[in-house]
PDB file of C-alpha atoms in Angstrom:
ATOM      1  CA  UNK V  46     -12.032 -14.470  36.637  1.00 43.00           C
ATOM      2  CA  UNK V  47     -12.067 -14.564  39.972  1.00 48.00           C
ATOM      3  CA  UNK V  48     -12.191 -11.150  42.167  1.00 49.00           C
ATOM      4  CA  UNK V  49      -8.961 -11.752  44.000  1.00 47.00           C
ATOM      5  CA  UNK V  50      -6.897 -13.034  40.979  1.00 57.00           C
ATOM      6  CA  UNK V  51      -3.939 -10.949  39.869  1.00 65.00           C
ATOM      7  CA  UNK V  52      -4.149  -9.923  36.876  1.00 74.00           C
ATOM      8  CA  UNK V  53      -2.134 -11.430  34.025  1.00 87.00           C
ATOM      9  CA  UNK V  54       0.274  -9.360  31.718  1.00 94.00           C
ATOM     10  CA  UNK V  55       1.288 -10.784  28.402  1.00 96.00           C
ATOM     11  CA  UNK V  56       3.316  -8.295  26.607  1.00 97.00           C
ATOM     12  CA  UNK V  57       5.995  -9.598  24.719  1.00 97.00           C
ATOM     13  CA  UNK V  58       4.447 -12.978  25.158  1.00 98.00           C
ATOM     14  CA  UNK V  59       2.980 -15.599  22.026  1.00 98.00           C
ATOM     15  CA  UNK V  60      -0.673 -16.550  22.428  1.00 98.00           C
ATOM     16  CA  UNK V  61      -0.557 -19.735  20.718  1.00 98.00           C
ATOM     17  CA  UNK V  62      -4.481 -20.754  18.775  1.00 97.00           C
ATOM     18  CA  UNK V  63      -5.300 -23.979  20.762  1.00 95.00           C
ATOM     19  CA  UNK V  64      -6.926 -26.805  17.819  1.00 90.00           C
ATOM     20  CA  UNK V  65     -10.257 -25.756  18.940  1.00 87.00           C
ATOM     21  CA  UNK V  66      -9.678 -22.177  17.993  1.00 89.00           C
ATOM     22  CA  UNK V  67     -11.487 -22.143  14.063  1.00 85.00           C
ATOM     23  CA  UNK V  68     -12.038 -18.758  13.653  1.00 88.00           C
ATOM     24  CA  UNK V  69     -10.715 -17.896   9.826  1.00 86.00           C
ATOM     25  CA  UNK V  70      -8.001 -15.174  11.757  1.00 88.00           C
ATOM     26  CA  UNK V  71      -7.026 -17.470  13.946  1.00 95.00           C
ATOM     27  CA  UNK V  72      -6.809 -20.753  13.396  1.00 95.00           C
ATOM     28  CA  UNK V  73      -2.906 -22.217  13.677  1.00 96.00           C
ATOM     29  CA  UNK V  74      -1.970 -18.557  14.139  1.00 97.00           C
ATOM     30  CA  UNK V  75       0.919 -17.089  16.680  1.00 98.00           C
ATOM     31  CA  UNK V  76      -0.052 -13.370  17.454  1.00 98.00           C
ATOM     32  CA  UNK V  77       2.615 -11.594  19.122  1.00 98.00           C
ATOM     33  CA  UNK V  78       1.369  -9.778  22.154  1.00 98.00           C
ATOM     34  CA  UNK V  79       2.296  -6.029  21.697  1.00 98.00           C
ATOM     35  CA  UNK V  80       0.149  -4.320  24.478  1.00 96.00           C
ATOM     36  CA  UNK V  81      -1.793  -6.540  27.720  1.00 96.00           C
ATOM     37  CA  UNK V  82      -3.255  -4.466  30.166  1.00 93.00           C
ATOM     38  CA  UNK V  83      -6.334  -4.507  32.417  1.00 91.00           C
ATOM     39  CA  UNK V  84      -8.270  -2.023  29.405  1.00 93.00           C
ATOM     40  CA  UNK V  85      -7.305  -5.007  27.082  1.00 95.00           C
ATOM     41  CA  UNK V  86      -4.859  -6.553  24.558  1.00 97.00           C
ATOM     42  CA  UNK V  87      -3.132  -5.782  21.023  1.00 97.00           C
ATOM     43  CA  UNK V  88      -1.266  -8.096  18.869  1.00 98.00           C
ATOM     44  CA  UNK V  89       0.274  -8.879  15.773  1.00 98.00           C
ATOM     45  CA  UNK V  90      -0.304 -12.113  13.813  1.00 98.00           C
ATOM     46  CA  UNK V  91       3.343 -13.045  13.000  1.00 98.00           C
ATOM     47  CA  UNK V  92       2.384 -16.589  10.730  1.00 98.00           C
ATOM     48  CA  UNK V  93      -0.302 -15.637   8.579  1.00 98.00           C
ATOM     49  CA  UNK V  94       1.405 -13.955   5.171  1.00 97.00           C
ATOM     50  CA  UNK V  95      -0.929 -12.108   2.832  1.00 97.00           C
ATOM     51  CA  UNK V  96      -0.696 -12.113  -0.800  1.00 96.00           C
ATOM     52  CA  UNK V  97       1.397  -8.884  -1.090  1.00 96.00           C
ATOM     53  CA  UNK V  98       4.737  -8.345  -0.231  1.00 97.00           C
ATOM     54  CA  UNK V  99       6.854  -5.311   0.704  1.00 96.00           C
ATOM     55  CA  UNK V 100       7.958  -4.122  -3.032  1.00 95.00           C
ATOM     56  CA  UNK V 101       4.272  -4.344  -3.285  1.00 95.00           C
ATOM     57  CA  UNK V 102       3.412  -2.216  -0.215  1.00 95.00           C
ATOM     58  CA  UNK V 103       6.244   0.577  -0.772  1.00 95.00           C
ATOM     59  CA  UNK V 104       4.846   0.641  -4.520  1.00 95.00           C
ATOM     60  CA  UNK V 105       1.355   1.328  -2.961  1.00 93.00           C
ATOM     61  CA  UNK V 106       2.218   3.909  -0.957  1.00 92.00           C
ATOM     62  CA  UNK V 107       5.263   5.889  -3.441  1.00 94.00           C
ATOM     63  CA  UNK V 108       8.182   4.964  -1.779  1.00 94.00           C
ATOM     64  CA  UNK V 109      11.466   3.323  -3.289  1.00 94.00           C
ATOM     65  CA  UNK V 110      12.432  -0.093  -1.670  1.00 93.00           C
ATOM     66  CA  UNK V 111      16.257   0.391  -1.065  1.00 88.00           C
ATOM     67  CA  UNK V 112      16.240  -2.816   0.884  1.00 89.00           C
ATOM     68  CA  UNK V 113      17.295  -6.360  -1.797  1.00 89.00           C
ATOM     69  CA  UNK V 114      16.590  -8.044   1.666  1.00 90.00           C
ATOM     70  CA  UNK V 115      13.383  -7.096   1.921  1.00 92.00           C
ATOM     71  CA  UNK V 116      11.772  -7.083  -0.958  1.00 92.00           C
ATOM     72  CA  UNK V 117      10.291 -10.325  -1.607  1.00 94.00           C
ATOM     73  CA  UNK V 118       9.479 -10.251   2.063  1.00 96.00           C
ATOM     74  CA  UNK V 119       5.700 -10.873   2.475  1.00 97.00           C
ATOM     75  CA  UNK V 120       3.300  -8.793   4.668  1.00 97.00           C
ATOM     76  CA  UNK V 121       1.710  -9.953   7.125  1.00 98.00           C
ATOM     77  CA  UNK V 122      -2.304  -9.764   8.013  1.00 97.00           C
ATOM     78  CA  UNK V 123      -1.797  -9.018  11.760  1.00 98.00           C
ATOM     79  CA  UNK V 124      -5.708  -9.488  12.463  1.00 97.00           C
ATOM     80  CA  UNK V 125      -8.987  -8.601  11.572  1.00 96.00           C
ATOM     81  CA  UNK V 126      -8.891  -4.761  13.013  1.00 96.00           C
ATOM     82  CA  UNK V 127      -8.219  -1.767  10.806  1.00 95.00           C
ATOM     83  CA  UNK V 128      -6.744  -3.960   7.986  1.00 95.00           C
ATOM     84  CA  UNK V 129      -5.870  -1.412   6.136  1.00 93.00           C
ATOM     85  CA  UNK V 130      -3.383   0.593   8.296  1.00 94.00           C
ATOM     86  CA  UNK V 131       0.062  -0.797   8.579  1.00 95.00           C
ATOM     87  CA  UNK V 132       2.279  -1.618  11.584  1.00 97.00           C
ATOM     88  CA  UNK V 133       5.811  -2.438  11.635  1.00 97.00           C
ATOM     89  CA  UNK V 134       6.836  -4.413  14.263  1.00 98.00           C
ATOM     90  CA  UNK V 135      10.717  -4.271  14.597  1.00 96.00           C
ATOM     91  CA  UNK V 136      13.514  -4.783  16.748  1.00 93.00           C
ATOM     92  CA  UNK V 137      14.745  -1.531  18.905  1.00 89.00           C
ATOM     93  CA  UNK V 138      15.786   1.394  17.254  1.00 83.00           C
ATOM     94  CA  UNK V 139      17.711   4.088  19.093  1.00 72.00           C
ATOM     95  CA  UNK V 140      18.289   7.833  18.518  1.00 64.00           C
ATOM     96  CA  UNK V 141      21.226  10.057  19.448  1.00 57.00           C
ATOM     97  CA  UNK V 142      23.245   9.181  22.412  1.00 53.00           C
ATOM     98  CA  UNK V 143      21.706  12.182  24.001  1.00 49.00           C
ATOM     99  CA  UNK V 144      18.056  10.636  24.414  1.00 55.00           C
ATOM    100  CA  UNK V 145      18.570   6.882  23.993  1.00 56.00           C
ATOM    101  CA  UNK V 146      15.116   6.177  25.583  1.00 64.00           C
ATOM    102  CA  UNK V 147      12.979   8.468  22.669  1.00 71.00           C
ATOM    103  CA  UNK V 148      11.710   6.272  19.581  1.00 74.00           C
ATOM    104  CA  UNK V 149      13.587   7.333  16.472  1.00 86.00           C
ATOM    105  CA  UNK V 150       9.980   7.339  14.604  1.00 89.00           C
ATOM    106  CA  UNK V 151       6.852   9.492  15.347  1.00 89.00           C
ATOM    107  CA  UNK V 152       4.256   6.696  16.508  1.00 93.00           C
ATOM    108  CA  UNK V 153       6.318   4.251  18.466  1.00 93.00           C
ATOM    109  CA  UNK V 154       5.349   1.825  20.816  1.00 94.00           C
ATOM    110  CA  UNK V 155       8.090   0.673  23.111  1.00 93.00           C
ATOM    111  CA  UNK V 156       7.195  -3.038  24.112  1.00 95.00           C
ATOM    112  CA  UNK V 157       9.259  -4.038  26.911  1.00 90.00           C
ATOM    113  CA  UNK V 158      11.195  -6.955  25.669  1.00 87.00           C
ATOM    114  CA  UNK V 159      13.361  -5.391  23.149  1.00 85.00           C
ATOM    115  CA  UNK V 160      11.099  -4.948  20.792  1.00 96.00           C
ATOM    116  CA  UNK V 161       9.308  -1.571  19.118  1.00 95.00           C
ATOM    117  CA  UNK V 162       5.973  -1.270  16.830  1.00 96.00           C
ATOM    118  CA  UNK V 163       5.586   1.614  14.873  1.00 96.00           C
ATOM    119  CA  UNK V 164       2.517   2.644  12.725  1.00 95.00           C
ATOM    120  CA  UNK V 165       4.213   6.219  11.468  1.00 93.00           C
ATOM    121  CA  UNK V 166       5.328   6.316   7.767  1.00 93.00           C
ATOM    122  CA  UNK V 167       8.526   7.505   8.425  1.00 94.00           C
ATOM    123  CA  UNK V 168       9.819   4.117   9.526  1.00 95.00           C
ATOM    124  CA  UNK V 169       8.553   3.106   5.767  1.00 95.00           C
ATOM    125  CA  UNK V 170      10.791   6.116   4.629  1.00 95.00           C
ATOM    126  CA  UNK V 171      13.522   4.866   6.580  1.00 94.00           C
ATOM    127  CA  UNK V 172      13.808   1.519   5.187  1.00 93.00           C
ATOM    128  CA  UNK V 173      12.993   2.753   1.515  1.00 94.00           C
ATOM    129  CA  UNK V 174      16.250   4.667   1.450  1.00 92.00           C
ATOM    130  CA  UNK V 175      18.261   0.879   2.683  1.00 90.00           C
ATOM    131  CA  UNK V 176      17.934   2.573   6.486  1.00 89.00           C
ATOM    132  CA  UNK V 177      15.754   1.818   9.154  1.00 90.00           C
ATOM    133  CA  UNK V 178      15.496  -1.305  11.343  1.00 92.00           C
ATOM    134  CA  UNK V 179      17.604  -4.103  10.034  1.00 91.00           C
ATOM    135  CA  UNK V 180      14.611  -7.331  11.819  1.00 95.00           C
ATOM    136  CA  UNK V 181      11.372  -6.161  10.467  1.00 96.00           C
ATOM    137  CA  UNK V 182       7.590  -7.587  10.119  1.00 98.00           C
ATOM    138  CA  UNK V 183       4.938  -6.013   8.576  1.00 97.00           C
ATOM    139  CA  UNK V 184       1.202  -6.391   8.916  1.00 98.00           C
ATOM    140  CA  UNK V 185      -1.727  -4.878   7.650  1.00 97.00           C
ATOM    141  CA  UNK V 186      -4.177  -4.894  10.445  1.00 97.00           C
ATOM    142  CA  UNK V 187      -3.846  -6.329  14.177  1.00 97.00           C
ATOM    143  CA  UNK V 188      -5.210  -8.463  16.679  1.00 98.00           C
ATOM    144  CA  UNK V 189      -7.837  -6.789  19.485  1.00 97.00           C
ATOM    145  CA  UNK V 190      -9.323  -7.635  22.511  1.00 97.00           C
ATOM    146  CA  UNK V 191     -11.340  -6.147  24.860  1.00 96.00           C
ATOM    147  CA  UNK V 192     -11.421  -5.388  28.763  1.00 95.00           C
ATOM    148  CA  UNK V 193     -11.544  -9.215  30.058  1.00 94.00           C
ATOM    149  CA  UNK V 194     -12.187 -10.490  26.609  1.00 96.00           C
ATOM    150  CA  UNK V 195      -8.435 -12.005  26.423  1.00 96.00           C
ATOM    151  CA  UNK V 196      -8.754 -13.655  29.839  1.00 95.00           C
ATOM    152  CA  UNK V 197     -11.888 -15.415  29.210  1.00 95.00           C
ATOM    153  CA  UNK V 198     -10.336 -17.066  25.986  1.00 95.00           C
ATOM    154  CA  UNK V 199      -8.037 -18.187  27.641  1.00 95.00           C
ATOM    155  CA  UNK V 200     -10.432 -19.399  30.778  1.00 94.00           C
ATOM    156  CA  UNK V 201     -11.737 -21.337  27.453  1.00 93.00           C
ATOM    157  CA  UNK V 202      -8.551 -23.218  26.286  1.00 93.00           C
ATOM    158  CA  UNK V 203      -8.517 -21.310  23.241  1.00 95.00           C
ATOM    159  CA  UNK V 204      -4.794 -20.274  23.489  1.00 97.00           C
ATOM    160  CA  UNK V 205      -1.788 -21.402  24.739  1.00 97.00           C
ATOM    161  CA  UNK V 206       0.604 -18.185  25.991  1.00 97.00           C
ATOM    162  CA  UNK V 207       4.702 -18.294  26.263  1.00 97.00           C
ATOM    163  CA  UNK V 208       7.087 -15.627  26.365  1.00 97.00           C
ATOM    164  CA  UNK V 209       8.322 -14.480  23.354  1.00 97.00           C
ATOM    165  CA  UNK V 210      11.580 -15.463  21.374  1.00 97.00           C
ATOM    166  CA  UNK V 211      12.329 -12.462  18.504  1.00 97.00           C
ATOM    167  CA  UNK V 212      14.126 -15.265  17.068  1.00 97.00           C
ATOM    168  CA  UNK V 213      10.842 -17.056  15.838  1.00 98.00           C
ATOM    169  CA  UNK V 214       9.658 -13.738  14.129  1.00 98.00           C
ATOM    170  CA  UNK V 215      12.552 -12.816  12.547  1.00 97.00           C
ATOM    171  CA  UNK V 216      14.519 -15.851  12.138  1.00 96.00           C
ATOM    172  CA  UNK V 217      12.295 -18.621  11.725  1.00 97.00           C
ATOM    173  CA  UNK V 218      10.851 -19.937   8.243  1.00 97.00           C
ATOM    174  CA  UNK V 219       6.597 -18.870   8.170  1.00 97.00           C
ATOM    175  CA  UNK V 220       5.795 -22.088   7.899  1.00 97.00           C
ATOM    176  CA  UNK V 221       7.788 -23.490  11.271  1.00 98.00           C
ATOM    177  CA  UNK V 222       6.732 -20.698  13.457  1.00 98.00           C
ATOM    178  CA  UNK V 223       4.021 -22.091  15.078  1.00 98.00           C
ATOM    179  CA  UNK V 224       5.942 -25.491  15.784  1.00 97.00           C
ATOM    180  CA  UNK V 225       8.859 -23.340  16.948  1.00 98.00           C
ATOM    181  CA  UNK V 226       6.510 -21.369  19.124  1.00 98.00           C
ATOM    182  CA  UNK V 227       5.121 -24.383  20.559  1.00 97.00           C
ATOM    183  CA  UNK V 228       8.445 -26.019  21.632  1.00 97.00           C
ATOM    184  CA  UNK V 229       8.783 -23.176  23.570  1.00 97.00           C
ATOM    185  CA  UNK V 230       6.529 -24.622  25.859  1.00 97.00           C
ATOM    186  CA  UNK V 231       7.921 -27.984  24.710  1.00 96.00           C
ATOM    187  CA  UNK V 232       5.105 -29.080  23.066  1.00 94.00           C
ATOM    188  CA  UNK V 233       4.314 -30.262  19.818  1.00 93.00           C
ATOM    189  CA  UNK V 234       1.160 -29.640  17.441  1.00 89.00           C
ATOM    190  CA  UNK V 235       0.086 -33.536  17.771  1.00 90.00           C
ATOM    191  CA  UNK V 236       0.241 -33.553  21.384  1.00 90.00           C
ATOM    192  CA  UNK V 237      -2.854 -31.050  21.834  1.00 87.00           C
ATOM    193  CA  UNK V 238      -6.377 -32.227  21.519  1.00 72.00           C
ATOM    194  CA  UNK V 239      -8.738 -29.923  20.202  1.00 66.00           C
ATOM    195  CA  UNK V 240     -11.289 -30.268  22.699  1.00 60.00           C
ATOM    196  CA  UNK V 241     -10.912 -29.100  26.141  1.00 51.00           C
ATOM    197  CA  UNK V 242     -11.298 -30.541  28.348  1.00 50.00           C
ATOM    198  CA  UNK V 243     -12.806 -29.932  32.028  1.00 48.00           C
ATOM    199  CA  UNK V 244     -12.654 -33.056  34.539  1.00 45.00           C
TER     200      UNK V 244
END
């Protein structure tokens, strides 16, 4: 990247895999872009469903699952790092009038945008007893990059990046998202060629 280039912030953005992208985590995948900062990048793969779902995961870890809406929900593998450890990425949650701006749970972070991602049990606690956030997605693991490593995949053509729309996390069927992501940018999947190309 050039010295004088200013740097580029996607939080609360899609990175979208490019064709060309094969790598087993990321191929077709739509990570949703949590943290971007000049130290490096943190996201959540929101179209890759593991074999598990959530009655699974609250069985795993002794909690009740309160929630009939969420039960059959399936969790997510968010990418290849620490794929063991959960994170719940969920729409805003506030506390008491008094402090509107404190997360409700212990390890929040707020992602400006509207949306939160927690990685404390107590949000799992929350939702076990039918509370908690109502728009949920759970992952086990996330998606990591390093200091420059995120902008020289991209110098690369391996992603495409749009802002975010909650509505394609929460709303849209696993199997449309990354179509819906892409007509964000009004594309479609056939219109990209998996080589890149440099004239």
């Amino acid at each position: 990247m050039p010295a004088d280039a200013s740097p580029i912030n996607l939080t609360h953005h899609f990175l979208i895999a490019m064709p060309g992208l094969e790598d087993a985590s990321f191929a077709r995948s739509v990570v949703y872009m949590c943290e971007h900062s000049a130290r490096g990048a943190l996201g959540l793969v929101i179209n890759k469903p593991s074999d598990i779902n959530l009655k699974n995961l609250f069985e795993k870890v002794d909690l009740p699952l309160e929630r009939a809406d969420l039960a059959a929900t399936p969790v997510f593998q968010g990418g290849p790092v620490q794929t063991e450890r959960g994170f719940v990425l969920h729409e805003a949650v506030h506390a008491a009038e008094a402090k509107p701006e404190e997360p409700v749970y212990a390890s929040t972070m707020t992602i400006p945008g509207g949306l939160e991602m927690t990685t404390s049990k107590d949000v799992l606690e929350a939702m076990s007893t039918g509370a908690g956030p109502r728009k949920v997605l759970v992952s086990l693991g996330y998606s990591a990059w390093g200091e420059g490593q995120l902008e020289s995949e991209l110098a690369e053509n391996s992603w495409l990046t749009v802002g975010a729309d909650p509505s394609v996390i929460f709303d849209t069927p696993i199997e449309q998202r990354y179509d819906k992501a892409l007509s964000l940018l009004g594309l479609q999947a056939w219109m990209l060629s998996p080589s890149a190309g440099h004239a």
